[in-house]
Amino acid sequence: MNSKTNKYSSKYIGRFAPSPTGPLHFGSLIAAIASYLDARANNGVWLVRMEDLDPPREDEGAAEKILDQLIAVKLQWDEEVLFQSTRLENYEDALKILTDNNYCFECACTRPQIKAMGSVYDGRCRDRPTPPREKFAIRVRVEDRSIDFEDLVQGNYQQNLKKEVGDFVILRKDKLYAYQLAVIVDDAFQDVTHIIRGYDLIDSTPRQIYLQQLLGYHTPIYGHIPVIVNNQGQKLSKQHFADPIDVNNGAKLIHQALKFLNLNPPEINSSAPCSEQLAWGIENWDVQAVPKLANIKENPLEIE
Ligand code: GLU
């Protein structure tokens, strides 16, 4: 859809799309702040979408907790939160279009088999005459061509899906829709024009662009910010026991996040209310100043 005629009549629609696998930690707060500041600095709409599509990985109450944390640090979103769990029919429709156009196939290959292929799926089930009897996933066929895009932060990024990823899963063996499909259906549904998110997702972007092309969707502008890692080089996450942010310490955390994004907030701001610091961040936002790095270690930030 033409971004000038979307339902918000804004040229910029951004979004933060957490998965409710646990409360927000400092890493996810940075992603939220970066997408918020980029949207607000461009007079844009900022949406929150809850990516609650994977119940086995989710924590009960995490979705509400994340929203409470965002409110507490004054990251106020526009419109109602969209929950992916309410959108299954839309993913089914997209899957049907892909299937009807013969872009998909069933595949029961196991993880060890894929590992033995060098972790790039080799397309061996593309032309099976009948569906497998065991549990199967649905994969989409990819092409042997480079998909490239200009990342707002990282610059040009390219990937050949056939050589680097292989045909990828859009419906999992447990019949849950894969992130790659759901995310592009909803970015299109919400008319998202700009996606600012963590570098850990940059290598998913060519798969998402490819699906957008197959489904005739508009491709948003992407910017991938560095991901904060602990001193062992691991992304902060529930798996690595990242602590939930303490919203009572919100002012300090926002100050740290602005520094992480290379904005140089004055030290005196560090105890100012969250809303004032965010207003300073909007005023001084410069996406080009965000470091062109995959990771930044948390240690130099001395997060308390
Ligand atoms: N739900 C994904 C996550 O929490 C992010 C999706 C996205 O921003 O595209 O990692």
mmCIF file of C-alpha atoms and ligand atoms in Angstrom:
data_model
loop_
_atom_site.group_PDB
_atom_site.id
_atom_site.type_symbol
_atom_site.label_atom_id
_atom_site.label_comp_id
_atom_site.label_asym_id
_atom_site.label_seq_id
_atom_site.Cartn_x
_atom_site.Cartn_y
_atom_site.Cartn_z
ATOM 1 C CA MET A 1 0.000 0.000 0.000
ATOM 2 C CA ASN A 2 1.168 3.502 -0.672
ATOM 3 C CA SER A 3 2.445 4.782 2.665
ATOM 4 C CA LYS A 4 0.934 8.201 2.003
ATOM 5 C CA THR A 5 -2.574 6.777 1.996
ATOM 6 C CA ASN A 6 -2.427 4.385 4.923
ATOM 7 C CA LYS A 7 -5.092 4.388 7.597
ATOM 8 C CA TYR A 8 -3.091 6.610 9.953
ATOM 9 C CA SER A 9 -2.399 9.203 7.242
ATOM 10 C CA SER A 10 1.187 9.202 8.400
ATOM 11 C CA LYS A 11 4.173 8.692 6.128
ATOM 12 C CA TYR A 12 5.945 6.862 8.918
ATOM 13 C CA ILE A 13 4.611 3.877 10.828
ATOM 14 C CA GLY A 14 7.042 2.136 13.129
ATOM 15 C CA ARG A 15 6.546 -0.699 15.531
ATOM 16 C CA PHE A 16 8.043 -2.599 18.430
ATOM 17 C CA ALA A 17 7.190 -6.281 18.293
ATOM 18 C CA PRO A 18 8.265 -8.148 21.422
ATOM 19 C CA SER A 19 7.735 -11.865 21.936
ATOM 20 C CA PRO A 20 6.328 -12.471 25.419
ATOM 21 C CA THR A 21 8.983 -14.996 26.403
ATOM 22 C CA GLY A 22 9.695 -12.941 29.534
ATOM 23 C CA PRO A 23 9.605 -9.356 30.806
ATOM 24 C CA LEU A 24 11.622 -6.628 29.079
ATOM 25 C CA HIS A 25 15.327 -6.703 29.857
ATOM 26 C CA PHE A 26 17.808 -3.963 29.083
ATOM 27 C CA GLY A 27 18.441 -5.316 25.549
ATOM 28 C CA SER A 28 14.777 -5.271 24.585
ATOM 29 C CA LEU A 29 14.338 -1.847 26.194
ATOM 30 C CA ILE A 30 17.023 -0.477 23.860
ATOM 31 C CA ALA A 31 15.215 -1.905 20.823
ATOM 32 C CA ALA A 32 11.945 -0.366 22.039
ATOM 33 C CA ILE A 33 13.562 3.025 22.619
ATOM 34 C CA ALA A 34 15.340 3.064 19.247
ATOM 35 C CA SER A 35 12.162 2.290 17.296
ATOM 36 C CA TYR A 36 10.199 4.777 19.426
ATOM 37 C CA LEU A 37 12.707 7.606 18.940
ATOM 38 C CA ASP A 38 13.009 7.001 15.209
ATOM 39 C CA ALA A 39 9.215 7.067 14.849
ATOM 40 C CA ARG A 40 8.654 10.134 16.996
ATOM 41 C CA ALA A 41 11.578 12.057 15.484
ATOM 42 C CA ASN A 42 9.909 11.494 12.104
ATOM 43 C CA ASN A 43 6.486 12.540 13.418
ATOM 44 C CA GLY A 44 5.462 8.955 12.949
ATOM 45 C CA VAL A 45 3.026 6.511 14.446
ATOM 46 C CA TRP A 46 4.548 3.989 16.863
ATOM 47 C CA LEU A 47 2.765 0.675 17.311
ATOM 48 C CA VAL A 48 3.292 -2.207 19.685
ATOM 49 C CA ARG A 49 2.582 -5.711 18.444
ATOM 50 C CA MET A 50 2.722 -8.678 20.781
ATOM 51 C CA GLU A 51 4.242 -11.638 18.956
ATOM 52 C CA ASP A 52 2.519 -14.304 21.032
ATOM 53 C CA LEU A 53 2.591 -17.088 18.493
ATOM 54 C CA ASP A 54 4.714 -19.632 20.267
ATOM 55 C CA PRO A 55 2.967 -20.705 23.500
ATOM 56 C CA PRO A 56 5.624 -23.298 24.458
ATOM 57 C CA ARG A 57 8.231 -20.510 24.640
ATOM 58 C CA GLU A 58 6.044 -17.930 26.341
ATOM 59 C CA ASP A 59 5.826 -16.970 29.994
ATOM 60 C CA GLU A 60 2.424 -16.522 31.512
ATOM 61 C CA GLY A 61 1.806 -12.885 32.254
ATOM 62 C CA ALA A 62 4.818 -11.699 30.247
ATOM 63 C CA ALA A 63 2.726 -9.813 27.670
ATOM 64 C CA GLU A 64 0.974 -7.751 30.363
ATOM 65 C CA LYS A 65 4.258 -7.252 32.177
ATOM 66 C CA ILE A 66 5.973 -5.927 29.028
ATOM 67 C CA LEU A 67 3.140 -3.468 28.410
ATOM 68 C CA ASP A 68 3.255 -2.322 32.052
ATOM 69 C CA GLN A 69 7.015 -1.813 31.790
ATOM 70 C CA LEU A 70 6.645 0.247 28.604
ATOM 71 C CA ILE A 71 4.001 2.405 30.257
ATOM 72 C CA ALA A 72 6.136 2.847 33.376
ATOM 73 C CA VAL A 73 9.052 4.223 31.360
ATOM 74 C CA LYS A 74 6.697 6.403 29.309
ATOM 75 C CA LEU A 75 7.074 4.629 25.988
ATOM 76 C CA GLN A 76 3.530 5.381 24.939
ATOM 77 C CA TRP A 77 2.320 3.625 21.803
ATOM 78 C CA ASP A 78 -0.477 4.580 19.414
ATOM 79 C CA GLU A 79 -3.540 2.466 18.671
ATOM 80 C CA GLU A 80 -4.422 -0.822 20.326
ATOM 81 C CA VAL A 81 -1.794 -3.469 20.788
ATOM 82 C CA LEU A 82 -2.117 -6.130 18.097
ATOM 83 C CA PHE A 83 -1.788 -9.681 19.455
ATOM 84 C CA GLN A 84 -0.581 -12.169 16.874
ATOM 85 C CA SER A 85 -2.592 -14.914 18.558
ATOM 86 C CA THR A 86 -5.716 -13.196 17.158
ATOM 87 C CA ARG A 87 -4.422 -13.265 13.591
ATOM 88 C CA LEU A 88 -4.176 -16.960 12.757
ATOM 89 C CA GLU A 89 -6.715 -16.773 9.938
ATOM 90 C CA ASN A 90 -4.651 -14.100 8.247
ATOM 91 C CA TYR A 91 -1.530 -16.254 8.361
ATOM 92 C CA GLU A 92 -3.585 -19.120 6.971
ATOM 93 C CA ASP A 93 -4.732 -16.923 4.084
ATOM 94 C CA ALA A 94 -1.150 -15.950 3.283
ATOM 95 C CA LEU A 95 -0.048 -19.576 3.456
ATOM 96 C CA LYS A 96 -2.852 -20.514 1.087
ATOM 97 C CA ILE A 97 -1.756 -17.927 -1.464
ATOM 98 C CA LEU A 98 1.792 -19.243 -1.306
ATOM 99 C CA THR A 99 0.615 -22.849 -1.570
ATOM 100 C CA ASP A 100 -1.809 -22.129 -4.425
ATOM 101 C CA ASN A 101 1.044 -20.518 -6.320
ATOM 102 C CA ASN A 102 3.201 -23.572 -5.795
ATOM 103 C CA TYR A 103 5.827 -21.804 -3.720
ATOM 104 C CA CYS A 104 5.548 -24.271 -0.849
ATOM 105 C CA PHE A 105 6.177 -27.914 -0.114
ATOM 106 C CA GLU A 106 5.940 -30.338 2.782
ATOM 107 C CA CYS A 107 9.074 -31.507 4.477
ATOM 108 C CA ALA A 108 9.625 -33.883 7.382
ATOM 109 C CA CYS A 109 13.411 -33.514 7.524
ATOM 110 C CA THR A 110 14.814 -33.537 11.028
ATOM 111 C CA ARG A 111 17.265 -31.152 12.667
ATOM 112 C CA PRO A 112 20.136 -33.667 12.453
ATOM 113 C CA GLN A 113 19.414 -34.130 8.730
ATOM 114 C CA ILE A 114 19.531 -30.382 8.179
ATOM 115 C CA LYS A 115 22.711 -30.115 10.197
ATOM 116 C CA ALA A 116 24.197 -32.797 7.964
ATOM 117 C CA MET A 117 23.311 -30.587 4.950
ATOM 118 C CA GLY A 118 25.561 -27.901 6.462
ATOM 119 C CA SER A 119 22.506 -26.165 7.988
ATOM 120 C CA VAL A 120 21.437 -24.829 4.587
ATOM 121 C CA TYR A 121 18.354 -26.772 3.520
ATOM 122 C CA ASP A 122 19.103 -28.350 0.144
ATOM 123 C CA GLY A 123 15.582 -28.582 -1.261
ATOM 124 C CA ARG A 124 15.432 -32.385 -1.226
ATOM 125 C CA CYS A 125 11.670 -32.533 -0.466
ATOM 126 C CA ARG A 126 10.699 -29.988 -3.111
ATOM 127 C CA ASP A 127 9.301 -32.543 -5.515
ATOM 128 C CA ARG A 128 8.010 -35.306 -3.266
ATOM 129 C CA PRO A 129 5.008 -36.911 -4.952
ATOM 130 C CA THR A 130 3.019 -37.401 -1.704
ATOM 131 C CA PRO A 131 3.061 -35.695 1.685
ATOM 132 C CA PRO A 132 5.200 -37.415 4.325
ATOM 133 C CA ARG A 133 3.434 -39.733 6.772
ATOM 134 C CA GLU A 134 5.291 -38.327 9.754
ATOM 135 C CA LYS A 135 4.857 -34.778 11.097
ATOM 136 C CA PHE A 136 5.901 -32.264 8.489
ATOM 137 C CA ALA A 137 6.686 -28.594 8.193
ATOM 138 C CA ILE A 138 5.849 -26.384 5.221
ATOM 139 C CA ARG A 139 8.790 -24.703 3.552
ATOM 140 C CA VAL A 140 8.894 -22.028 0.906
ATOM 141 C CA ARG A 141 11.143 -22.486 -2.134
ATOM 142 C CA VAL A 142 13.824 -19.860 -2.438
ATOM 143 C CA GLU A 143 15.711 -18.641 -5.478
ATOM 144 C CA ASP A 144 19.382 -18.537 -6.340
ATOM 145 C CA ARG A 145 19.710 -14.752 -6.371
ATOM 146 C CA SER A 146 20.948 -12.082 -4.062
ATOM 147 C CA ILE A 147 18.436 -10.151 -2.002
ATOM 148 C CA ASP A 148 19.871 -6.887 -0.842
ATOM 149 C CA PHE A 149 18.649 -3.831 0.985
ATOM 150 C CA GLU A 150 20.012 -0.582 2.363
ATOM 151 C CA ASP A 151 19.921 -0.801 6.114
ATOM 152 C CA LEU A 152 19.483 2.590 7.788
ATOM 153 C CA VAL A 153 22.178 1.754 10.316
ATOM 154 C CA GLN A 154 24.368 -0.943 8.811
ATOM 155 C CA GLY A 155 24.377 0.083 5.148
ATOM 156 C CA ASN A 156 24.063 -2.384 2.283
ATOM 157 C CA TYR A 157 23.239 -5.955 3.308
ATOM 158 C CA GLN A 158 22.995 -8.888 0.933
ATOM 159 C CA GLN A 159 22.103 -12.516 1.187
ATOM 160 C CA ASN A 160 21.601 -15.309 -1.323
ATOM 161 C CA LEU A 161 18.809 -17.342 0.243
ATOM 162 C CA LYS A 162 19.545 -20.472 -1.753
ATOM 163 C CA LYS A 163 23.213 -20.527 -0.808
ATOM 164 C CA GLU A 164 22.995 -19.162 2.731
ATOM 165 C CA VAL A 165 19.632 -20.263 4.112
ATOM 166 C CA GLY A 166 17.843 -22.706 1.824
ATOM 167 C CA ASP A 167 14.093 -23.227 1.523
ATOM 168 C CA PHE A 168 12.789 -22.091 4.887
ATOM 169 C CA VAL A 169 9.938 -23.053 7.192
ATOM 170 C CA ILE A 170 6.759 -20.990 7.269
ATOM 171 C CA LEU A 171 4.572 -23.519 9.085
ATOM 172 C CA ARG A 172 6.346 -25.534 11.737
ATOM 173 C CA LYS A 173 5.958 -29.254 12.378
ATOM 174 C CA ASP A 174 3.923 -28.421 15.498
ATOM 175 C CA LYS A 175 1.592 -26.479 13.156
ATOM 176 C CA LEU A 176 2.521 -23.106 14.614
ATOM 177 C CA TYR A 177 3.093 -20.361 12.067
ATOM 178 C CA ALA A 178 6.738 -19.427 11.789
ATOM 179 C CA TYR A 179 7.892 -15.964 12.814
ATOM 180 C CA GLN A 180 9.074 -15.209 9.247
ATOM 181 C CA LEU A 181 5.563 -15.523 7.840
ATOM 182 C CA ALA A 182 3.591 -13.921 10.672
ATOM 183 C CA VAL A 183 5.881 -10.908 10.925
ATOM 184 C CA ILE A 184 5.513 -9.912 7.272
ATOM 185 C CA VAL A 185 1.753 -10.499 7.205
ATOM 186 C CA ASP A 186 1.368 -8.168 10.177
ATOM 187 C CA ASP A 187 3.884 -5.565 9.041
ATOM 188 C CA ALA A 188 1.845 -5.346 5.833
ATOM 189 C CA PHE A 189 -1.495 -5.348 7.685
ATOM 190 C CA GLN A 190 -0.340 -2.522 9.944
ATOM 191 C CA ASP A 191 1.151 -0.587 7.001
ATOM 192 C CA VAL A 192 4.498 -0.501 8.759
ATOM 193 C CA THR A 193 6.942 1.674 6.839
ATOM 194 C CA HIS A 194 10.018 1.562 9.104
ATOM 195 C CA ILE A 195 11.394 -1.280 11.198
ATOM 196 C CA ILE A 196 14.114 -0.525 13.718
ATOM 197 C CA ARG A 197 15.153 -3.661 15.593
ATOM 198 C CA GLY A 198 18.139 -5.628 16.857
ATOM 199 C CA TYR A 199 20.999 -6.812 14.656
ATOM 200 C CA ASP A 200 20.205 -10.409 15.600
ATOM 201 C CA LEU A 201 17.295 -10.178 13.133
ATOM 202 C CA ILE A 202 19.234 -8.756 10.177
ATOM 203 C CA ASP A 203 19.783 -12.151 8.617
ATOM 204 C CA SER A 204 16.017 -12.800 8.728
ATOM 205 C CA THR A 205 15.338 -9.665 6.710
ATOM 206 C CA PRO A 206 16.115 -11.111 3.244
ATOM 207 C CA ARG A 207 13.690 -13.989 3.993
ATOM 208 C CA GLN A 208 11.077 -11.418 4.948
ATOM 209 C CA ILE A 209 11.716 -9.340 1.840
ATOM 210 C CA TYR A 210 11.451 -12.480 -0.282
ATOM 211 C CA LEU A 211 8.053 -13.370 1.242
ATOM 212 C CA GLN A 212 6.899 -9.769 0.746
ATOM 213 C CA GLN A 213 7.839 -10.091 -2.915
ATOM 214 C CA LEU A 214 5.968 -13.390 -3.301
ATOM 215 C CA LEU A 215 2.848 -11.961 -1.661
ATOM 216 C CA GLY A 216 3.009 -8.588 -3.410
ATOM 217 C CA TYR A 217 3.560 -6.631 -0.194
ATOM 218 C CA HIS A 218 5.449 -3.384 0.162
ATOM 219 C CA THR A 219 8.942 -3.706 1.704
ATOM 220 C CA PRO A 220 9.485 -1.392 4.682
ATOM 221 C CA ILE A 221 12.730 0.424 5.420
ATOM 222 C CA TYR A 222 14.876 -1.506 7.885
ATOM 223 C CA GLY A 223 17.456 -0.401 10.433
ATOM 224 C CA HIS A 224 19.257 -2.899 12.656
ATOM 225 C CA ILE A 225 20.826 -1.600 15.830
ATOM 226 C CA PRO A 226 23.640 -3.394 17.657
ATOM 227 C CA VAL A 227 22.592 -5.958 20.200
ATOM 228 C CA ILE A 228 23.810 -5.696 23.745
ATOM 229 C CA VAL A 229 25.722 -8.777 24.846
ATOM 230 C CA ASN A 230 27.006 -9.934 28.203
ATOM 231 C CA ASN A 231 30.685 -10.413 28.872
ATOM 232 C CA GLN A 232 30.540 -13.914 27.405
ATOM 233 C CA GLY A 233 29.323 -12.382 24.141
ATOM 234 C CA GLN A 234 25.784 -13.756 24.572
ATOM 235 C CA LYS A 235 22.731 -11.696 23.685
ATOM 236 C CA LEU A 236 20.769 -10.672 26.778
ATOM 237 C CA SER A 237 17.787 -12.984 26.853
ATOM 238 C CA LYS A 238 15.717 -15.088 29.142
ATOM 239 C CA GLN A 239 17.922 -18.069 28.197
ATOM 240 C CA HIS A 240 20.934 -16.146 29.436
ATOM 241 C CA PHE A 241 19.220 -14.975 32.602
ATOM 242 C CA ALA A 242 19.030 -11.297 31.690
ATOM 243 C CA ASP A 243 17.313 -9.486 34.519
ATOM 244 C CA PRO A 244 14.000 -7.780 33.852
ATOM 245 C CA ILE A 245 14.385 -4.006 33.864
ATOM 246 C CA ASP A 246 13.554 -2.367 37.173
ATOM 247 C CA VAL A 247 11.132 0.364 36.214
ATOM 248 C CA ASN A 248 11.832 2.151 39.501
ATOM 249 C CA ASN A 249 15.221 2.775 38.003
ATOM 250 C CA GLY A 250 13.674 3.814 34.662
ATOM 251 C CA ALA A 251 15.339 7.235 34.433
ATOM 252 C CA LYS A 252 18.803 5.757 34.787
ATOM 253 C CA LEU A 253 18.036 2.978 32.296
ATOM 254 C CA ILE A 254 16.782 5.395 29.660
ATOM 255 C CA HIS A 255 19.900 7.478 30.144
ATOM 256 C CA GLN A 256 22.049 4.361 29.638
ATOM 257 C CA ALA A 257 20.023 3.360 26.580
ATOM 258 C CA LEU A 258 20.490 6.807 25.004
ATOM 259 C CA LYS A 259 24.227 6.484 25.567
ATOM 260 C CA PHE A 260 24.215 3.023 24.030
ATOM 261 C CA LEU A 261 22.563 4.548 20.967
ATOM 262 C CA ASN A 262 25.423 7.066 20.862
ATOM 263 C CA LEU A 263 23.324 10.127 21.572
ATOM 264 C CA ASN A 264 25.517 11.696 24.287
ATOM 265 C CA PRO A 265 22.808 12.779 26.693
ATOM 266 C CA PRO A 266 24.095 15.321 29.254
ATOM 267 C CA GLU A 267 24.973 13.620 32.568
ATOM 268 C CA ILE A 268 22.651 15.951 34.380
ATOM 269 C CA ASN A 269 19.715 14.346 32.548
ATOM 270 C CA SER A 270 20.280 10.944 34.114
ATOM 271 C CA SER A 271 17.886 11.579 36.966
ATOM 272 C CA ALA A 272 15.341 13.553 34.924
ATOM 273 C CA PRO A 273 11.910 11.931 34.496
ATOM 274 C CA CYS A 274 11.646 9.329 31.726
ATOM 275 C CA SER A 275 9.332 11.512 29.644
ATOM 276 C CA GLU A 276 11.838 14.397 29.668
ATOM 277 C CA GLN A 277 14.695 12.159 28.661
ATOM 278 C CA LEU A 278 12.661 10.667 25.849
ATOM 279 C CA ALA A 279 11.758 14.166 24.671
ATOM 280 C CA TRP A 280 15.495 14.987 24.680
ATOM 281 C CA GLY A 281 16.102 11.741 22.747
ATOM 282 C CA ILE A 282 13.513 12.648 20.091
ATOM 283 C CA GLU A 283 15.036 16.075 19.678
ATOM 284 C CA ASN A 284 18.549 14.708 19.351
ATOM 285 C CA TRP A 285 17.853 11.421 17.556
ATOM 286 C CA ASP A 286 20.284 10.597 14.788
ATOM 287 C CA VAL A 287 19.930 7.146 13.302
ATOM 288 C CA GLN A 288 23.246 7.635 11.481
ATOM 289 C CA ALA A 289 25.006 8.008 14.839
ATOM 290 C CA VAL A 290 24.004 4.519 15.989
ATOM 291 C CA PRO A 291 27.159 2.376 15.871
ATOM 292 C CA LYS A 292 27.434 0.135 12.790
ATOM 293 C CA LEU A 293 28.169 -2.902 14.890
ATOM 294 C CA ALA A 294 26.508 -6.248 15.469
ATOM 295 C CA ASN A 295 27.151 -6.284 19.213
ATOM 296 C CA ILE A 296 28.155 -4.022 22.044
ATOM 297 C CA LYS A 297 29.292 -5.410 25.391
ATOM 298 C CA GLU A 298 27.230 -4.282 28.360
ATOM 299 C CA ASN A 299 30.237 -3.802 30.587
ATOM 300 C CA PRO A 300 31.412 -0.373 29.415
ATOM 301 C CA LEU A 301 27.919 0.901 30.076
ATOM 302 C CA GLU A 302 28.177 -0.039 33.763
ATOM 303 C CA ILE A 303 24.533 -0.884 33.986
ATOM 304 C CA GLU A 304 23.450 -0.925 37.615
HETATM 305 N N1 GLU B 1 9.307 -10.767 18.118
HETATM 306 C C1 GLU B 1 10.689 -10.659 17.744
HETATM 307 C C2 GLU B 1 11.572 -10.693 18.955
HETATM 308 O O1 GLU B 1 11.112 -10.383 20.052
HETATM 309 C C3 GLU B 1 11.016 -9.386 17.025
HETATM 310 C C4 GLU B 1 10.381 -9.304 15.741
HETATM 311 C C5 GLU B 1 10.751 -8.104 14.890
HETATM 312 O O2 GLU B 1 11.051 -7.028 15.422
HETATM 313 O O3 GLU B 1 10.684 -8.275 13.699
HETATM 314 O O4 GLU B 1 12.731 -11.016 18.815
#
